[in-house]
Coordinates of C-alpha atoms and ligand atoms in Angstrom, one line a residue:
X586 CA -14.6 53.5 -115.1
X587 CA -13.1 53.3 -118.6
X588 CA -9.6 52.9 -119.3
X589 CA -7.8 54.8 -122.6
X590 CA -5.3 55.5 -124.3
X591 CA -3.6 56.9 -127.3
X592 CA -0.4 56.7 -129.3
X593 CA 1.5 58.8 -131.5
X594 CA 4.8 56.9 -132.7
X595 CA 6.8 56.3 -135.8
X596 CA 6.5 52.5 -135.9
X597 CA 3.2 50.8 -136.3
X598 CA 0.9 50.9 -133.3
X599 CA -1.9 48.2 -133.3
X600 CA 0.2 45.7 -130.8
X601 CA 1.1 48.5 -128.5
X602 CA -2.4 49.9 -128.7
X603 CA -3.9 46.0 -127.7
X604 CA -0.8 45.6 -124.8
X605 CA -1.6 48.8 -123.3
X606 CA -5.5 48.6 -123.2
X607 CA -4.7 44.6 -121.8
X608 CA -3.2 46.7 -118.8
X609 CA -5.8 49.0 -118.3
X610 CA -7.9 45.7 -118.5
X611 CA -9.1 46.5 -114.6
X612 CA -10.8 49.9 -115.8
X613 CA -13.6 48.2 -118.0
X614 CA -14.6 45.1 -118.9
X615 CA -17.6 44.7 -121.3
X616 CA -16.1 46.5 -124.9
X617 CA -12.8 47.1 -126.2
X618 CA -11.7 48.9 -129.5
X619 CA -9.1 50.7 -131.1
X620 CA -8.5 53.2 -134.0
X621 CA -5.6 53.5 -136.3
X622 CA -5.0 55.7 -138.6
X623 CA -2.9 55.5 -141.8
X624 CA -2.7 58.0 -145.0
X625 CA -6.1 59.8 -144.1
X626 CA -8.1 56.6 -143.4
X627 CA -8.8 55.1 -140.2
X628 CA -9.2 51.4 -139.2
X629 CA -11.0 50.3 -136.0
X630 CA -12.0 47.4 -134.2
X631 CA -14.1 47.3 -131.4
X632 CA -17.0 45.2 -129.9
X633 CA -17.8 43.6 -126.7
X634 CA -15.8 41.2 -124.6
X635 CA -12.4 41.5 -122.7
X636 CA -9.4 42.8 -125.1
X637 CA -8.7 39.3 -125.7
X638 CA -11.7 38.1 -127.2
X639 CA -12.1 41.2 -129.1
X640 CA -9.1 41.0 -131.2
X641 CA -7.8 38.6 -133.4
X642 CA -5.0 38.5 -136.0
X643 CA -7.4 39.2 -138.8
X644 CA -8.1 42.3 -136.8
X645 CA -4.6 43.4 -135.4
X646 CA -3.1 43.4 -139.3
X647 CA -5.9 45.7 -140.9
X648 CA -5.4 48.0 -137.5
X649 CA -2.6 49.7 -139.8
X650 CA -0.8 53.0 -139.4
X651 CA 1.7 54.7 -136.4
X652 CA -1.4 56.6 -134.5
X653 CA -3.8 55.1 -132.9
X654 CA -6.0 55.4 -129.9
X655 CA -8.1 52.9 -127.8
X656 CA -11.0 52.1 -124.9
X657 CA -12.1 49.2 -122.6
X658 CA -15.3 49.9 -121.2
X659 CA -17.4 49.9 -118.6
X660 CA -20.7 51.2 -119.2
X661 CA -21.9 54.1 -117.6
X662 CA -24.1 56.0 -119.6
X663 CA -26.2 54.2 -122.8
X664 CA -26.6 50.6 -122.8
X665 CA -24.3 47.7 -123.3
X666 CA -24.7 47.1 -127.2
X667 CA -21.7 46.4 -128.9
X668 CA -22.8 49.8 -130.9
X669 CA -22.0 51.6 -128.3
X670 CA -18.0 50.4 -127.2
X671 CA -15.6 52.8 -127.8
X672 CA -13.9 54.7 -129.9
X673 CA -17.2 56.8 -131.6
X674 CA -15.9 58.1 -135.1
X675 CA -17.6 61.4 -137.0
X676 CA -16.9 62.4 -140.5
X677 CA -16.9 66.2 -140.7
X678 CA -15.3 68.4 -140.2
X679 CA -11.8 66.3 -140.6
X680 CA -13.0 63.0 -139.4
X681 CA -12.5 62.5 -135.9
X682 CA -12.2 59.5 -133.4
X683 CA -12.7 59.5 -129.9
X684 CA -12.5 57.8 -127.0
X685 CA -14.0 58.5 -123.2
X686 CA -13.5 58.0 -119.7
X687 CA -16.2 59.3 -117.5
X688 CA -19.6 60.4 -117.4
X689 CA -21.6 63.6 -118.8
X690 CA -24.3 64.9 -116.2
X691 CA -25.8 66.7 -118.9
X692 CA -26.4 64.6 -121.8
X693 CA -30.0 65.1 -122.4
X694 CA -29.6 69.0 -122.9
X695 CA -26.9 68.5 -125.6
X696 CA -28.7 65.9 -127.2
X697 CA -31.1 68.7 -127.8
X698 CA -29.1 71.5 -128.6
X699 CA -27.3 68.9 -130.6
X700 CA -30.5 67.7 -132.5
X701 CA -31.8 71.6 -132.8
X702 CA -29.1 74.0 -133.0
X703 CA -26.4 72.1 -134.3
X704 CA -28.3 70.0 -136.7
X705 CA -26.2 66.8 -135.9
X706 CA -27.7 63.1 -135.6
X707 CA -26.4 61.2 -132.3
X708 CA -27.5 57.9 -133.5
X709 CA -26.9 56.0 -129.9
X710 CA -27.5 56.1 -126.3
X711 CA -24.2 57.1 -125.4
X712 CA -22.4 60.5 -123.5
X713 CA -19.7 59.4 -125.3
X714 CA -20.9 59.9 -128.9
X715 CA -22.5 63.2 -127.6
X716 CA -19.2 64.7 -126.6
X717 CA -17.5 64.0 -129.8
X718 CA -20.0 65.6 -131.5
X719 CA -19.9 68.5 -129.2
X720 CA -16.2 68.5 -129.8
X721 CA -16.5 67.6 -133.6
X722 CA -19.3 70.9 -134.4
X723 CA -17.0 73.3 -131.8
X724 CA -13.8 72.1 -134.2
X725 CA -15.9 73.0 -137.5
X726 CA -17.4 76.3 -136.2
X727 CA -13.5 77.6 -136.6
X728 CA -13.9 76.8 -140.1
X729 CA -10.2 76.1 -140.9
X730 CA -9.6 73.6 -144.1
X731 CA -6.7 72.9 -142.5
X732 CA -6.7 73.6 -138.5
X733 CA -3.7 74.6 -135.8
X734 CA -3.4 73.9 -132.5
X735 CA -5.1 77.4 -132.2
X736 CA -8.2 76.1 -133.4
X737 CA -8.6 73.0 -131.3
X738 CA -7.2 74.4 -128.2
X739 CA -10.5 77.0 -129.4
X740 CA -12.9 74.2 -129.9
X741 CA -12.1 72.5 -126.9
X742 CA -12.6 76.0 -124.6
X743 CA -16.0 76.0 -126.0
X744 CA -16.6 72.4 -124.9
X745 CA -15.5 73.2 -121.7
X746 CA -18.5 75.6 -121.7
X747 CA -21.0 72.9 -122.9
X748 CA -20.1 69.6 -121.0
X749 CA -20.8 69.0 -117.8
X750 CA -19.6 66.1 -115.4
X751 CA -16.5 64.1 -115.8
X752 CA -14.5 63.5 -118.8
X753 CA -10.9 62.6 -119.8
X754 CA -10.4 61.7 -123.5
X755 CA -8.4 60.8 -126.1
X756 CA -8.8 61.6 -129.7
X757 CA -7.7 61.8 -132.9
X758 CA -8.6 64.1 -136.2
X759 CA -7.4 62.7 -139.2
X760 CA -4.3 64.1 -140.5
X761 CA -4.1 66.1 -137.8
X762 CA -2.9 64.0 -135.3
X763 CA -4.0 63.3 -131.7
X764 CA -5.2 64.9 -128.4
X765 CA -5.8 64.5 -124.5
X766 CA -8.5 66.5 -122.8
X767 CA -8.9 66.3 -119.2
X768 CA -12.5 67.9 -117.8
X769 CA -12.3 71.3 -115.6
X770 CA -12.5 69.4 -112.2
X771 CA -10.1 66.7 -113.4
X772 CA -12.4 64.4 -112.5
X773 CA -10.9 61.3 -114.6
X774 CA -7.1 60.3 -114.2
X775 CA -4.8 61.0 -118.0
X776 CA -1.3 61.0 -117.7
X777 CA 1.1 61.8 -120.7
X778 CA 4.9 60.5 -121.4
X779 CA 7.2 60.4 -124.4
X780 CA 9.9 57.8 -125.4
X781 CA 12.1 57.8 -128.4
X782 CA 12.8 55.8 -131.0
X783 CA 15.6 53.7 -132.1
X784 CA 16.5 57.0 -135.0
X785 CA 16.3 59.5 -131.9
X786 CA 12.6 60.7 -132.7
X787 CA 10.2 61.1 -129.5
X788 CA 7.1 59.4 -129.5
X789 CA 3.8 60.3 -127.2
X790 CA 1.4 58.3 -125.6
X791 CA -1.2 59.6 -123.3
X792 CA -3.9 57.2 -121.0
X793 CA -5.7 56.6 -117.9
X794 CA -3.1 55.3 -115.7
X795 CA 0.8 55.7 -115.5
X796 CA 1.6 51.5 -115.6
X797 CA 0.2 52.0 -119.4
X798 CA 3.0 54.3 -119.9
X799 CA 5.5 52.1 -118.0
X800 CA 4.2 48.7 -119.2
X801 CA 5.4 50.1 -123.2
X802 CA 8.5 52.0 -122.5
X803 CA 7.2 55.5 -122.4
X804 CA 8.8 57.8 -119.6
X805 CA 5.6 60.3 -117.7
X806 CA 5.7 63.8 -118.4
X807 CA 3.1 64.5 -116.3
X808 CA -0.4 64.6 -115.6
X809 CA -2.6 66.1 -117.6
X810 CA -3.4 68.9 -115.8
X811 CA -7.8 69.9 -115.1
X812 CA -9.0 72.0 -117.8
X813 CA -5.5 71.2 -120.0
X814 CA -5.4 69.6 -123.6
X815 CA -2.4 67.8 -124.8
X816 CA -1.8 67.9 -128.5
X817 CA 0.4 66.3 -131.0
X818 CA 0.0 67.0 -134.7
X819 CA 0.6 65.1 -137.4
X820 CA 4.5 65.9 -138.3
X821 CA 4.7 64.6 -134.1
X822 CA 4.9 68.2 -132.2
X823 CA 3.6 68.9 -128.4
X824 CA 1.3 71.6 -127.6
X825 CA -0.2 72.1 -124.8
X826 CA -2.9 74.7 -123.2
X827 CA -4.7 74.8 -120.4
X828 CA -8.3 76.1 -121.9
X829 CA -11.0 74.9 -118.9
X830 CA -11.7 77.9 -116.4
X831 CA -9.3 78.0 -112.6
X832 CA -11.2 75.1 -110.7
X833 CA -9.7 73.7 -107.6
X834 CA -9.2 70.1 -108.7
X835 CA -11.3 67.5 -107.6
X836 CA -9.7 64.4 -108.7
X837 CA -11.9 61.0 -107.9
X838 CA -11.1 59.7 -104.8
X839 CA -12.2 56.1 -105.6
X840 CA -9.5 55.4 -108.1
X841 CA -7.2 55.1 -105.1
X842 CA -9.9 52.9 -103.2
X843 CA -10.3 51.0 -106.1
X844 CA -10.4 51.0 -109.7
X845 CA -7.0 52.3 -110.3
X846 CA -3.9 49.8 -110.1
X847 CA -1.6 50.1 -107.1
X848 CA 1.5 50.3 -109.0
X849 CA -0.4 53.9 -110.8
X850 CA 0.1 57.1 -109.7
X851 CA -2.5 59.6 -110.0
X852 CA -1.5 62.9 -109.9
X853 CA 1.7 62.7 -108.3
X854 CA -0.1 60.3 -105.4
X855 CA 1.2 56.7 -105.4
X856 CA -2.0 54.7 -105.5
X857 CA -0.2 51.6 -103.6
X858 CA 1.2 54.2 -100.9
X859 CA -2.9 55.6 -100.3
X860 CA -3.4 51.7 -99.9
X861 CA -0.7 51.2 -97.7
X862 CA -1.7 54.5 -95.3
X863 CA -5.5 53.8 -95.5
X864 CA -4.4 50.1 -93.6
X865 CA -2.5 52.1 -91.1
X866 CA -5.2 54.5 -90.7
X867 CA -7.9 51.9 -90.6
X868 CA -5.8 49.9 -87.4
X869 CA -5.3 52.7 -85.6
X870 CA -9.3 53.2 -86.0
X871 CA -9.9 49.4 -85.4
X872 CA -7.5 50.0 -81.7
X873 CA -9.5 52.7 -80.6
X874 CA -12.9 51.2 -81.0
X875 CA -12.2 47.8 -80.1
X876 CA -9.1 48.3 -77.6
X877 CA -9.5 44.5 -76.6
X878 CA -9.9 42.9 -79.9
X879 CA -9.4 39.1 -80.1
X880 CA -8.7 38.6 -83.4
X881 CA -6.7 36.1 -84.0
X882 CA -6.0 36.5 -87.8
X883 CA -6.3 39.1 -90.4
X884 CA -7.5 37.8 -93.8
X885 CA -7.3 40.3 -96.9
X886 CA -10.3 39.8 -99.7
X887 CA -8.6 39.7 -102.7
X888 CA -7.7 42.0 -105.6
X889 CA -7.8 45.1 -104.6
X890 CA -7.7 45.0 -100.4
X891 CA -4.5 43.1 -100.1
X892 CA -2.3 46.2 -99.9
X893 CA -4.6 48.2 -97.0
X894 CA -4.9 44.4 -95.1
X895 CA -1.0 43.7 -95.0
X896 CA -0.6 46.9 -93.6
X897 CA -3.4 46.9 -91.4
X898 CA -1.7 43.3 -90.0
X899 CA 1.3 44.8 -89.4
X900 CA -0.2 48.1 -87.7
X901 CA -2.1 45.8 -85.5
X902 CA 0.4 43.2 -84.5
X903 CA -1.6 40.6 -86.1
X904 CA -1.1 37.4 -88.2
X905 CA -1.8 38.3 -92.0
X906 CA -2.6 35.0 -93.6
X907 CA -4.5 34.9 -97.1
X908 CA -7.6 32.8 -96.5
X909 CA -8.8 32.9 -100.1
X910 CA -7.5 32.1 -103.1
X911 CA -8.5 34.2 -106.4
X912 CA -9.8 32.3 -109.6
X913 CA -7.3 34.2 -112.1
X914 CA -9.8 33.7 -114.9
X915 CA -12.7 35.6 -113.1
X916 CA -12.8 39.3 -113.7
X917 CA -13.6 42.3 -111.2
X918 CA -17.0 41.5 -110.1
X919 CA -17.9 45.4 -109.0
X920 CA -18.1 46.1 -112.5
X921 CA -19.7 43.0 -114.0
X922 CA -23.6 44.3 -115.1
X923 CA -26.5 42.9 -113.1
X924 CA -26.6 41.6 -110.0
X925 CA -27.2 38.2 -110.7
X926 CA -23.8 37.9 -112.4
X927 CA -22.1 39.9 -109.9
X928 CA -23.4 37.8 -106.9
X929 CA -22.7 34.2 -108.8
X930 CA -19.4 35.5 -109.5
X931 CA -18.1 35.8 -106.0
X932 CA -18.4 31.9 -105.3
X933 CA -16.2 31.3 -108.7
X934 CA -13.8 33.9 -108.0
X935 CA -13.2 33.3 -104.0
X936 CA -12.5 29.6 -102.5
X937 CA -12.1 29.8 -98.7
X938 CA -9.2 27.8 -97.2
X939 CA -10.8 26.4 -94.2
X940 CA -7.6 26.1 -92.3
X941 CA -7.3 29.3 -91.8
X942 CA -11.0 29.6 -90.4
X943 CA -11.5 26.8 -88.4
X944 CA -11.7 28.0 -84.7
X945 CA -10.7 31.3 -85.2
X946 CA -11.6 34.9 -84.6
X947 CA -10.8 36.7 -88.4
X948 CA -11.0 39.9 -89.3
X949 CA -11.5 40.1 -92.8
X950 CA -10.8 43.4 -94.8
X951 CA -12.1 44.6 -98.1
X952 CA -11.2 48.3 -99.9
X953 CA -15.0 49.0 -99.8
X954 CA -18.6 47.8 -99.6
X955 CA -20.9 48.5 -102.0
X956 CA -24.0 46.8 -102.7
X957 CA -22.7 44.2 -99.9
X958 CA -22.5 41.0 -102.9
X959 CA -18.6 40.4 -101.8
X960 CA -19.3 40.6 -98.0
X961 CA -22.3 39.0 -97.5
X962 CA -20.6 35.9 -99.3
X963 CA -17.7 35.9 -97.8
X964 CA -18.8 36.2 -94.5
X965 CA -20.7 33.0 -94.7
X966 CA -17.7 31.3 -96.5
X967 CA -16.0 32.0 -93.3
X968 CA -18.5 30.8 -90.6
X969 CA -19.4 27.7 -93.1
X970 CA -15.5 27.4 -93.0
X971 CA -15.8 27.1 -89.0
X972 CA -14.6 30.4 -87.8
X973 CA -15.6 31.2 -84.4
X974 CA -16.0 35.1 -84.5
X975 CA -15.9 37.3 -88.0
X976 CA -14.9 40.5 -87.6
X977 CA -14.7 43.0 -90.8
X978 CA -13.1 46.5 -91.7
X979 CA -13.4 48.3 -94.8
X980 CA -10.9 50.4 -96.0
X981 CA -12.9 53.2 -97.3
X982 CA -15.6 54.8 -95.7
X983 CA -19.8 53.8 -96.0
X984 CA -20.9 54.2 -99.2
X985 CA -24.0 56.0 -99.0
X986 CA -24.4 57.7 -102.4
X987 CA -24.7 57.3 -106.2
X988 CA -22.2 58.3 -108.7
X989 CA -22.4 60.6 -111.4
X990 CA -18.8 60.7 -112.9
X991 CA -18.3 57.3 -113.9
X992 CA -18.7 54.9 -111.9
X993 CA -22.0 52.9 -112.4
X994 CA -23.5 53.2 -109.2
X995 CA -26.9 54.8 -109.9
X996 CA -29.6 54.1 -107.1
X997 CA -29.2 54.7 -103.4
X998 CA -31.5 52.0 -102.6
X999 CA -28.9 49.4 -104.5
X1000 CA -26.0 50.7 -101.9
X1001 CA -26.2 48.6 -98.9
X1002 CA -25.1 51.4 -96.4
X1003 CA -27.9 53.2 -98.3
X1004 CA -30.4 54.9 -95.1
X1005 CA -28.4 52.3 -92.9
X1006 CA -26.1 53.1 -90.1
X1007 CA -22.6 51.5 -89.3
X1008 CA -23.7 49.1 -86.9
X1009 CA -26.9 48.3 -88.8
X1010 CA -24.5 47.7 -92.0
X1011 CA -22.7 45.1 -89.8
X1012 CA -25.7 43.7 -89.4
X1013 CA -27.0 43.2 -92.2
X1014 CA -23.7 41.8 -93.7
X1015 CA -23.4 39.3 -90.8
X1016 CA -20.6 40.4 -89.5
X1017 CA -19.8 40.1 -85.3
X1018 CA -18.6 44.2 -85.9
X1019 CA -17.9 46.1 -88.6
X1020 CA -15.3 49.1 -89.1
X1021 CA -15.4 51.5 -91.8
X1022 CA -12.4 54.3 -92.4
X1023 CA -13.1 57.7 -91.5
X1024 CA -13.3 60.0 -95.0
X1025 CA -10.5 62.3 -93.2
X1026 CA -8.0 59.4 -93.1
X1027 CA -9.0 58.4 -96.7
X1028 CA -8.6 62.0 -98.0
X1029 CA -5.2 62.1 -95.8
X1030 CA -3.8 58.3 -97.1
X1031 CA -4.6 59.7 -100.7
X1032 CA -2.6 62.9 -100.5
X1033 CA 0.6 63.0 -102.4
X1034 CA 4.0 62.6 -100.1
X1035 CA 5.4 65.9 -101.0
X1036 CA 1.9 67.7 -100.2
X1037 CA 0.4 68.6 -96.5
X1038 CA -1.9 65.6 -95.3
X1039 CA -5.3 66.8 -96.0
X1040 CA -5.2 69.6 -97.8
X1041 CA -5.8 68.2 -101.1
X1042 CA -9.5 68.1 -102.3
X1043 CA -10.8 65.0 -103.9
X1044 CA -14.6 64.1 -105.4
X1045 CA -16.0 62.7 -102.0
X1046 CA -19.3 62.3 -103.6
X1047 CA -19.9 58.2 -103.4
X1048 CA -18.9 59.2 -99.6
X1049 CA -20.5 62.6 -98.5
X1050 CA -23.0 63.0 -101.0
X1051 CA -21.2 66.5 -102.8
X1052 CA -20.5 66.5 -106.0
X1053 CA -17.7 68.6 -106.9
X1054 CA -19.8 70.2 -110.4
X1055 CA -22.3 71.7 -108.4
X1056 CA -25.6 70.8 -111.5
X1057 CA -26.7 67.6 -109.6
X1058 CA -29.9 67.8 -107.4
X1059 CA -32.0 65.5 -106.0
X1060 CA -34.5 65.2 -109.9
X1061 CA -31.5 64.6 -111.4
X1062 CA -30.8 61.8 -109.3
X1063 CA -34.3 60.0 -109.2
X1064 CA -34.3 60.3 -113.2
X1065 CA -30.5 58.8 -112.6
X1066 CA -31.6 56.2 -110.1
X1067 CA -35.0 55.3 -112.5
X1068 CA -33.3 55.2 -115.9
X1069 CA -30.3 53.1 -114.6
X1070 CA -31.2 50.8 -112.0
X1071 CA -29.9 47.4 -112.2
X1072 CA -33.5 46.4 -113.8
X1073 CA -34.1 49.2 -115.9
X1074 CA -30.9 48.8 -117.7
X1075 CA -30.7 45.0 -117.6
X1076 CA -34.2 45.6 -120.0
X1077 CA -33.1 48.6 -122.3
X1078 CA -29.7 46.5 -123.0
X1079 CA -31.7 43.7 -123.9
X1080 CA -33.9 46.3 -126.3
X1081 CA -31.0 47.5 -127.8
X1082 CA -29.3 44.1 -128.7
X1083 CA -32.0 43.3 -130.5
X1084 CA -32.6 46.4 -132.0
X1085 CA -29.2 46.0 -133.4
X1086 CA -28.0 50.0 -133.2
X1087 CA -25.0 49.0 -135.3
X1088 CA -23.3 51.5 -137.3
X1089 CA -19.8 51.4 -137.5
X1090 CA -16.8 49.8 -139.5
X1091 CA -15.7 46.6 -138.1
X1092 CA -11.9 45.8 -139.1
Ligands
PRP1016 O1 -19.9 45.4 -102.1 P1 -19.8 45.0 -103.5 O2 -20.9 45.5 -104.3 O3 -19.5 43.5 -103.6 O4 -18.5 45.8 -104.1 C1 -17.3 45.8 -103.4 C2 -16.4 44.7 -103.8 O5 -16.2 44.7 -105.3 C3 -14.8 45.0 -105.6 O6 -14.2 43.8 -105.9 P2 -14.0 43.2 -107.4 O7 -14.3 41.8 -107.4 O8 -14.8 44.0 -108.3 O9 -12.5 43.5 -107.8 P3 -11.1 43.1 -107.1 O10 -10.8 41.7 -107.5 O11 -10.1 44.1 -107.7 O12 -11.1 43.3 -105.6 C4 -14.2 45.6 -104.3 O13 -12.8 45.3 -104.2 C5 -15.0 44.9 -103.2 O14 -14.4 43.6 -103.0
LIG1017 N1 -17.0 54.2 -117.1 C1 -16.8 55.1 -118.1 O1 -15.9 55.9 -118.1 C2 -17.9 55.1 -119.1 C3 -17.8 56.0 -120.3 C4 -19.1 56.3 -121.0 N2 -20.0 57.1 -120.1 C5 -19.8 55.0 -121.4 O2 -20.7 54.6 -120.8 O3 -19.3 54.3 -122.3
MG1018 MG1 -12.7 43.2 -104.3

């Protein structure tokens, strides 16, 4: 899950480019970069490492020019040389820049017609560089020297047509400004908003997440809708079109399990209200299958289940008491790459407090299980810590699927409620019971307020095993599950650092 964003203002926008990609920080965490642009030249910096790390002073000054877009990454596609951060740049036609959140499902066919019809060199691993380039030969097939909104609303339609899966992106063509696209199924969260400077004039900025917008002063507009492209041109006009064919929108439903920030909202849905509802819904579950609980204290696991645990507390008349504390300076461990980093990370990130264990029955709650590293530790923190009974509920349902839209969970086998049920799960986590969420309270506690409960549709996929594009079968998968595996990829990134695939312009 990548985060992105891009900004069209009348001031320089380097600083606001580095504070807004520092709170999209949670989205990815291996790359960073950003693109400015300035009298028909563009400047960008981007490697890997956290934001942070990436830029220094030296950097931030030759980032000049008031547009500018920007990534953090979290590989999904590719492998994890610095090469292959974000944004990819392409000289003709215009020169473009772009930036991507998501995951094609067909990248191997348009590398081909790519390589054999459209006589363009892709010279990396990544979806990524393969969209812009689908963009970039869709833009020059208009054959404009100097191109409207006509022409790119145009290009993007026939992009539309070629790539598959999930994408939201920003981009910019130089001296032609800047523009949001937002796949057919909507897929990917991008939200737009404007503010105005201090001589009246409005600016844009368009990314993942709304707290982008709110951290910098920009009001929303709105999302970007499926199938819709957002464009600004250079002289700082808005034009928008929706040019993706009438899907019903599937919007990720694991941004509001995870990845996204609670204080986001996602297409008019409050990401800390889903949170809040999936703890209510996940007690009321938790009272019907265990009517004569004993738990004596409920025990969230931090980040991202402290909102669904409070509530769940509450809902059960139960203690809420944080029995962990977070090592600030330890990332998100879902989306650290390799398991061996992932599972050492837990024990640096989460220190028990035994008081709160000692002789007592916890429950403790987590948004989700996925390959079982968090639980499995935790669990024996607990009982190490003295508790008598461990108890544990998840607040989104089994996990029984890989993902194919951006979120790098590729084998079945490495899913620990992979070919497992419930009760076996519990098991194998070491937990006295384990509750899961139901998928109809999920998809309930993620519909917006003003909206009836339930009847918007979400990509379940991770979940139920549909996925919303309708191009994925089970070949696809295996060559998914073979190609990406936590050992497969740990080998091809260590291939491609030392092949040292490096061909872009550090600032
Ligand atoms: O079953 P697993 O494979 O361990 O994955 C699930 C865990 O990973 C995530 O936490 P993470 O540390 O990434 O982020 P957080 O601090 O936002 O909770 C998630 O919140 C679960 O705790
Ligand atoms: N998580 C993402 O959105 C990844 C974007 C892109 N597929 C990459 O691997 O860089
Ligand atoms: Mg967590």
């Amino acid at each position: 899950m990548c985060g992105i964003a891009g900004i069209h203002a009348y001031s320089p926008v380097n600083q606001s480019l580095y504070d807004a990609l520092t709170v999209l920080q949670h989205r990815g965490q291996d790359a960073a970069g950003i693109v400015t642009e300035q009298d028909g030249k563009f400047f960008l910096r981007k490697s890997n490492g956290l934001v942070r790390d990436v830029f220094h002073t030296r950097h931030m000054t030759r980032l000049k020019g008031n547009t500018g877009i920007g990534h953090v990454r979290y590989p999904t596609a590719g492998s994890a040389s610095s090469a292959e951060s974000q944004p990819f740049y392409v000289n003709s036609p215009y020169g473009i820049v772009l930036a991507h959140n998501g995951n094609l499902t067909n990248q191997q066919q348009l590398v081909r017609d790519l390589f054999k019809a459209d006589l363009r060199h892709v010279n990396t691993t990544s979806d990524s560089e393969v969209l812009l380039n689908v963009f970039a030969h869709e833009l020059q097939l208009q054959g404009k020297l100097q191109p409207t909104e006509v022409d790119i609303f145009a290009a993007v339609e026939s992009l539309f047509k070629r790539c598959r899966g999930a994408y939201a992106v920003v981009a910019m063509i130089s001296g032609y400004g800047m523009l949001g696209i937002r796949d057919p199924y909507g897929i990917r969260p991008l939200v737009y908003g404007q503010r105005t400077d201090s001589r009246g004039r409005t600016e844009y900025m368009i990314a993942s997440e709304s707290v982008a917008l709110d951290a910098l002063g920009f009001t929303i507009i709105r999302d970007v809708q499926p199938g819709e492209v957002v464009y600004i041109n250079a002289q700082g006009e808005l034009f928008t079109k929706k040019c993706g064919p009438s899907l019903t929108q599937t919007s990720c439903i694991f941004e509001y399990v995870y990845f996204a920030r609670p204080d986001s909202f996602i297409d008019g849905s409050s990401v800390y209200r889903a949170r809040v509802r999936m703890g209510e819904y996940l007690a009321n579950k938790i009272m019907q299958e265990h009517p004569e609980h004993d738990i004596d204290v409920v025990i969230p696991i931090p980040e991202s289940s402290r909102t669904s645990a409070l509530e769940l507390a509450n809902h059960l008349g139960v203690k809420f008491r944080e029995g962990f504390v977070k090592n600030r300076y330890i990332g998100r461990t879902f989306i650290m790459p390799g398991q061996a980093m992932r599972k050492k990370s837990v024990k640096q990130k989460l220190n028990p407090i035994g008081l709160e264990f000692k002789d007592k029955n916890v429950l403790l709650v987590d948004d989700s299980i996925v390959r079982g590293t968090t639980c499995q530790q935790i669990i024996e923190m607990a009982r190490e810590s003295g508790a008598n009974k461990v108890y544990f509920a998840s607040a989104a349902p089994a996990i029984r699927y890989p993902n194919v839209y951006g979120i790098d969970m590729p084998a079945k086998y490495e899913l620990i409620a992979h070919d497992r049920t419930d009760q076996e799960v519990g098991t194998a986590i070491g937990a006295d019971w384990l509750v899961y969420q139901d998928l109809e309270d999920l998809i309930k506690a993620a519909t917006p307020s003003d909206e009836v409960d339930g009847a918007r549709e979400f990509d379940c996929s991770v979940f139920n095993g549909k996925y919303v594009t309708g191009d994925i079968d089970e070949q696809y998968l295996a060559a998914l599950e073979a190609s990406r595996n936590d050992s497969a990829r740990e080998t091809k990134d260590k291939e491609d650092k030392s092949a040292m695939i490096d061909l872009h312009n550090n600032a």
